[in-house]
Short mmCIF file of C-alpha atoms in Angstrom, two decimals:
data_model
loop_
_atom_site.label_atom_id
_atom_site.label_comp_id
_atom_site.label_asym_id
_atom_site.label_seq_id
_atom_site.Cartn_x
_atom_site.Cartn_y
_atom_site.Cartn_z
CA MET A 1 -13.32 4.48 11.76
CA ARG A 2 -13.29 1.17 9.90
CA THR A 3 -16.14 -1.28 10.26
CA LEU A 4 -16.45 -4.99 9.62
CA ALA A 5 -19.12 -6.93 7.81
CA VAL A 6 -19.02 -10.69 7.51
CA PHE A 7 -20.67 -12.80 4.82
CA GLN A 8 -20.84 -16.58 5.24
CA PRO A 9 -21.35 -18.46 1.95
CA PRO A 10 -21.91 -22.20 1.54
CA ASN A 11 -18.87 -24.43 1.36
CA PHE A 12 -18.99 -26.66 -1.71
CA THR A 13 -16.79 -29.72 -1.34
CA SER A 14 -14.94 -31.10 -4.32
CA CYS A 15 -16.58 -31.86 -7.64
CA SER A 16 -15.54 -35.42 -8.32
CA SER A 17 -14.33 -36.32 -11.78
CA SER A 18 -16.21 -39.59 -11.44
CA SER A 19 -19.85 -39.43 -12.39
CA SER A 20 -20.62 -42.26 -9.97
CA SER A 21 -19.45 -40.24 -7.00
CA ILE A 22 -21.54 -37.14 -6.47
CA PRO A 23 -19.77 -34.38 -4.51
CA GLN A 24 -21.20 -33.46 -1.16
CA LEU A 25 -22.57 -30.09 -0.16
CA SER A 26 -22.13 -28.76 3.33
CA VAL A 27 -22.26 -25.42 5.05
CA SER A 28 -19.28 -24.32 7.08
CA PRO A 29 -18.41 -21.03 8.78
CA VAL A 30 -16.32 -19.48 6.04
CA SER A 31 -16.18 -15.75 6.65
CA PHE A 32 -15.37 -12.94 4.27
CA LEU A 33 -13.65 -9.91 5.74
CA HIS A 34 -15.08 -6.67 4.40
CA ILE A 35 -13.58 -3.36 5.53
CA ASN A 36 -15.13 0.07 5.12
CA HIS A 37 -12.51 2.80 4.90
CA PRO A 38 -13.58 6.48 5.15
CA ASN A 39 -13.02 6.93 1.40
CA LYS A 40 -13.25 3.44 -0.02
CA THR A 41 -14.48 -0.06 0.57
CA LEU A 42 -11.88 -2.80 0.79
CA ILE A 43 -12.17 -6.53 0.34
CA LEU A 44 -9.25 -8.66 1.44
CA ASN A 45 -8.46 -11.12 -1.29
CA LYS A 46 -6.28 -14.12 -0.54
CA LYS A 47 -6.50 -17.87 -1.09
CA THR A 48 -7.15 -19.56 2.23
CA ASN A 49 -6.82 -23.09 3.54
CA PHE A 50 -10.24 -23.92 4.91
CA GLU A 51 -11.10 -27.56 5.46
CA ASN A 52 -11.62 -29.20 2.04
CA GLN A 53 -11.58 -25.72 0.47
CA SER A 54 -8.65 -26.30 -1.90
CA SER A 55 -10.74 -28.78 -3.86
CA ALA A 56 -14.00 -26.97 -3.40
CA TYR A 57 -16.49 -25.18 -5.62
CA PRO A 58 -15.12 -25.11 -9.21
CA SER A 59 -11.61 -23.79 -9.37
CA SER A 60 -12.15 -20.32 -10.79
CA HIS A 61 -13.99 -19.32 -7.61
CA ARG A 62 -11.26 -20.48 -5.25
CA SER A 63 -9.50 -17.18 -5.92
CA ARG A 64 -12.59 -15.38 -4.63
CA LEU A 65 -12.06 -16.74 -1.13
CA LEU A 66 -11.11 -14.05 1.30
CA VAL A 67 -9.17 -13.79 4.52
CA PRO A 68 -11.16 -15.42 7.34
CA ARG A 69 -12.17 -13.35 10.29
CA SER A 70 -10.77 -14.89 13.46
CA GLN A 71 -12.54 -14.04 16.69
CA LYS A 72 -14.99 -11.26 17.21
CA GLN A 73 -13.31 -8.29 18.84
CA PRO A 74 -14.94 -6.66 21.85
CA GLU A 75 -16.96 -3.66 20.73
CA ASN A 76 -15.14 -1.34 23.08
CA ASN A 77 -11.69 -2.55 22.03
CA VAL A 78 -11.05 0.05 19.35
CA SER A 79 -7.37 0.82 19.61
CA GLU A 80 -4.35 1.86 17.64
CA GLU A 81 -3.27 -1.78 17.42
CA ARG A 82 -6.51 -2.61 15.68
CA ASP A 83 -5.99 0.22 13.19
CA GLU A 84 -2.45 -0.98 12.60
CA MET A 85 -3.75 -4.50 12.01
CA PHE A 86 -6.17 -3.21 9.37
CA ASP A 87 -3.43 -1.17 7.73
CA ASP A 88 -1.16 -4.20 7.65
CA LEU A 89 -3.90 -6.38 6.14
CA PHE A 90 -4.61 -3.76 3.52
CA ASP A 91 -0.94 -3.40 2.64
CA LYS A 92 -0.61 -7.15 2.17
CA TYR A 93 -3.94 -8.18 0.68
CA GLY A 94 -6.11 -5.15 0.14
CA LYS A 95 -7.87 -4.49 -3.11
CA VAL A 96 -9.97 -1.39 -3.73
CA VAL A 97 -13.31 -2.50 -5.12
CA TYR A 98 -15.22 0.75 -4.75
CA SER A 99 -14.61 4.42 -4.14
CA SER A 100 -16.93 7.38 -4.28
CA SER A 101 -15.05 8.84 -7.23
CA ASP A 102 -15.56 5.82 -9.50
CA GLN A 103 -19.09 4.76 -8.57
CA LYS A 104 -21.11 4.35 -11.75
CA PRO A 105 -24.41 6.18 -12.19
CA PRO A 106 -27.52 4.01 -12.49
CA THR A 107 -27.74 4.54 -16.25
CA ASP A 108 -24.23 3.16 -16.75
CA GLU A 109 -25.02 0.18 -14.53
CA ALA A 110 -28.12 -0.52 -16.61
CA ASP A 111 -26.06 -0.32 -19.80
CA ASP A 112 -23.53 -2.76 -18.35
CA ASP A 113 -26.31 -5.14 -17.36
CA ALA A 114 -27.77 -5.00 -20.86
CA GLU A 115 -24.39 -5.64 -22.47
CA CYS A 116 -23.73 -8.60 -20.18
CA LEU A 117 -27.22 -9.94 -20.82
CA ALA A 118 -26.65 -9.88 -24.58
CA PHE A 119 -23.38 -11.75 -24.09
CA ALA A 120 -25.04 -14.29 -21.79
CA ILE A 121 -27.86 -14.96 -24.26
CA ALA A 122 -25.32 -15.49 -27.05
CA MET A 123 -23.40 -18.00 -24.90
CA ALA A 124 -26.60 -19.82 -23.93
CA LYS A 125 -27.62 -20.02 -27.59
CA GLU A 126 -24.23 -21.47 -28.48
CA ALA A 127 -24.71 -24.14 -25.80
CA SER A 128 -28.09 -25.00 -27.30
CA GLU A 129 -26.41 -25.54 -30.68
CA VAL A 130 -24.44 -28.39 -29.07
CA LYS A 131 -27.66 -29.91 -27.68
CA ALA A 132 -27.29 -28.66 -24.12
CA ALA A 133 -30.51 -29.30 -22.20
CA ASP A 134 -32.55 -27.41 -19.60
CA ILE A 135 -30.73 -24.12 -20.18
CA ARG A 136 -31.38 -21.54 -17.47
CA LEU A 137 -30.25 -17.92 -17.38
CA LEU A 138 -30.41 -16.26 -13.95
CA PHE A 139 -29.83 -12.62 -13.01
CA VAL A 140 -27.95 -13.03 -9.72
CA LYS A 141 -26.41 -9.58 -9.37
CA PRO A 142 -28.69 -8.59 -6.46
CA LEU A 143 -27.65 -11.76 -4.58
CA VAL A 144 -23.87 -11.97 -5.06
CA TYR A 145 -21.13 -9.38 -5.43
CA TRP A 146 -18.91 -11.23 -7.90
CA THR A 147 -21.04 -11.70 -11.02
CA ARG A 148 -24.23 -10.59 -12.77
CA PHE A 149 -25.55 -13.67 -14.56
CA PHE A 150 -25.50 -17.45 -14.18
CA ILE A 151 -26.02 -19.81 -17.10
CA ILE A 152 -26.80 -23.37 -16.01
CA VAL A 153 -26.98 -26.16 -18.58
CA THR A 154 -27.14 -29.94 -18.58
CA ALA A 155 -24.91 -32.18 -20.71
CA PHE A 156 -25.20 -35.94 -20.88
CA SER A 157 -21.58 -37.00 -21.28
CA ARG A 158 -18.08 -35.68 -20.77
CA PRO A 159 -17.49 -35.37 -24.54
CA GLN A 160 -20.61 -33.21 -24.75
CA ILE A 161 -19.39 -31.08 -21.83
CA TYR A 162 -16.11 -30.59 -23.69
CA ALA A 163 -17.95 -29.68 -26.91
CA ILE A 164 -20.19 -27.14 -25.15
CA ALA A 165 -17.29 -25.53 -23.31
CA SER A 166 -15.13 -25.38 -26.45
CA ARG A 167 -17.86 -23.78 -28.56
CA ILE A 168 -18.60 -21.20 -25.87
CA LYS A 169 -14.92 -20.33 -25.39
CA ASP A 170 -14.34 -19.98 -29.13
CA LEU A 171 -17.36 -17.73 -29.64
CA ALA A 172 -16.52 -15.57 -26.62
CA GLU A 173 -12.94 -15.05 -27.76
CA GLU A 174 -13.64 -14.52 -31.46
CA GLN A 175 -16.66 -12.24 -31.24
CA TYR A 176 -16.42 -10.66 -27.78
CA ASN A 177 -12.70 -10.78 -27.02
CA LYS A 178 -13.42 -12.51 -23.71
CA VAL A 179 -11.42 -15.39 -22.26
CA PRO A 180 -12.87 -17.39 -19.35
CA THR A 181 -11.13 -18.69 -16.28
CA GLY A 182 -11.92 -22.05 -14.75
CA ASP A 183 -11.16 -25.74 -14.98
CA PHE A 184 -11.70 -26.56 -18.64
CA LYS A 185 -11.46 -30.31 -18.21
CA PRO A 186 -14.79 -32.05 -18.91
CA ASN A 187 -15.61 -32.77 -15.28
CA SER A 188 -19.04 -33.68 -14.00
CA TRP A 189 -19.38 -29.99 -13.13
CA THR A 190 -17.41 -27.70 -15.42
CA LEU A 191 -17.40 -23.96 -14.86
CA LEU A 192 -16.50 -21.12 -17.24
CA ASP A 193 -16.06 -17.80 -15.47
CA PHE A 194 -16.28 -14.71 -17.69
CA GLY A 195 -16.49 -12.36 -14.72
CA ASP A 196 -19.95 -10.87 -15.21
CA VAL A 197 -21.27 -14.15 -16.62
CA VAL A 198 -20.56 -17.53 -15.01
CA ILE A 199 -21.51 -20.69 -16.90
CA HIS A 200 -22.15 -24.03 -15.18
CA ILE A 201 -22.13 -27.15 -17.37
CA MET A 202 -23.27 -30.17 -15.36
CA LEU A 203 -24.09 -33.82 -15.79
CA PRO A 204 -27.66 -34.74 -14.73
CA PRO A 205 -26.75 -36.22 -11.30
CA GLN A 206 -24.81 -33.10 -10.31
CA ARG A 207 -27.47 -30.80 -11.73
CA GLU A 208 -30.15 -32.54 -9.69
CA TYR A 209 -28.10 -32.88 -6.52
CA TYR A 210 -26.79 -29.32 -6.26
CA ASN A 211 -29.96 -27.72 -7.64
CA LEU A 212 -28.44 -24.28 -8.10
CA GLU A 213 -31.76 -22.89 -9.29
CA ASP A 214 -33.26 -23.65 -5.89
CA PHE A 215 -30.20 -22.38 -4.03
CA TYR A 216 -30.51 -19.08 -5.94
CA ALA A 217 -34.29 -19.15 -5.91
CA ASN A 218 -34.50 -15.38 -5.44
CA ALA A 219 -32.63 -14.75 -8.69
CA THR A 220 -34.61 -13.49 -11.67
CA SER A 221 -35.02 -16.09 -14.40
CA ILE A 222 -34.50 -14.65 -17.89
CA ASP A 223 -36.48 -15.99 -20.83
CA LEU A 224 -34.26 -17.10 -23.70
CA PRO A 225 -35.53 -15.68 -27.00
CA PHE A 226 -34.04 -18.44 -29.14
CA GLU A 227 -36.05 -21.06 -27.24
CA SER A 228 -39.37 -19.36 -27.93
CA GLN A 229 -38.41 -18.90 -31.57
CA SER A 230 -37.64 -22.59 -31.97
CA SER A 231 -40.81 -23.75 -30.19
CA PRO A 232 -43.45 -25.31 -32.47
CA ARG A 233 -46.33 -23.01 -33.27
CA ASN A 234 -49.93 -23.95 -32.73
#
């Protein structure tokens, strides 16, 4: 029998392209529909039309929005129609994200984490070469299902945002054969999504207002080796 689990994330309203207008943050009942099949776990993946959602949290994550759950079904109303509804949803939108046959052993997961960490550190170092400030690397894998690491950096102008994003994209493609998704325009909050590593480049007002470090306070902060190497010695 299939079961439902609902996750309700925050709803980020649009990131304004004007630095004088800071986007607003609100929480709304956006629900993710998660279906457990006897042999696999399914997540329904479809762009939705929540209020203000089309211009919400930076564009690469709009595709991560899932089909909203409507009204809670009575617990005793388990019927063939319900099974047919699930089958229909799966046929239209279903995407297999896990099955018992392809689950990675812990050692492989650790290797993947280490590989992604090395990539993240390289991207953070590249940002520092373009004078990005207050660089933070967070291990968010235990908190979210869609990535492993966040990099959060501050830039002080749109040209600097463009320079940071361009250098990161070039390095990722040339040395790691990775191409990010996201809105590459130098907005006040520009996001580069490499899948396992998501990079946030923000102007100071947006960095202070959204305070992602506080929002993901339970994430593990990773020390950046290049920062300690460049620190003056006593």
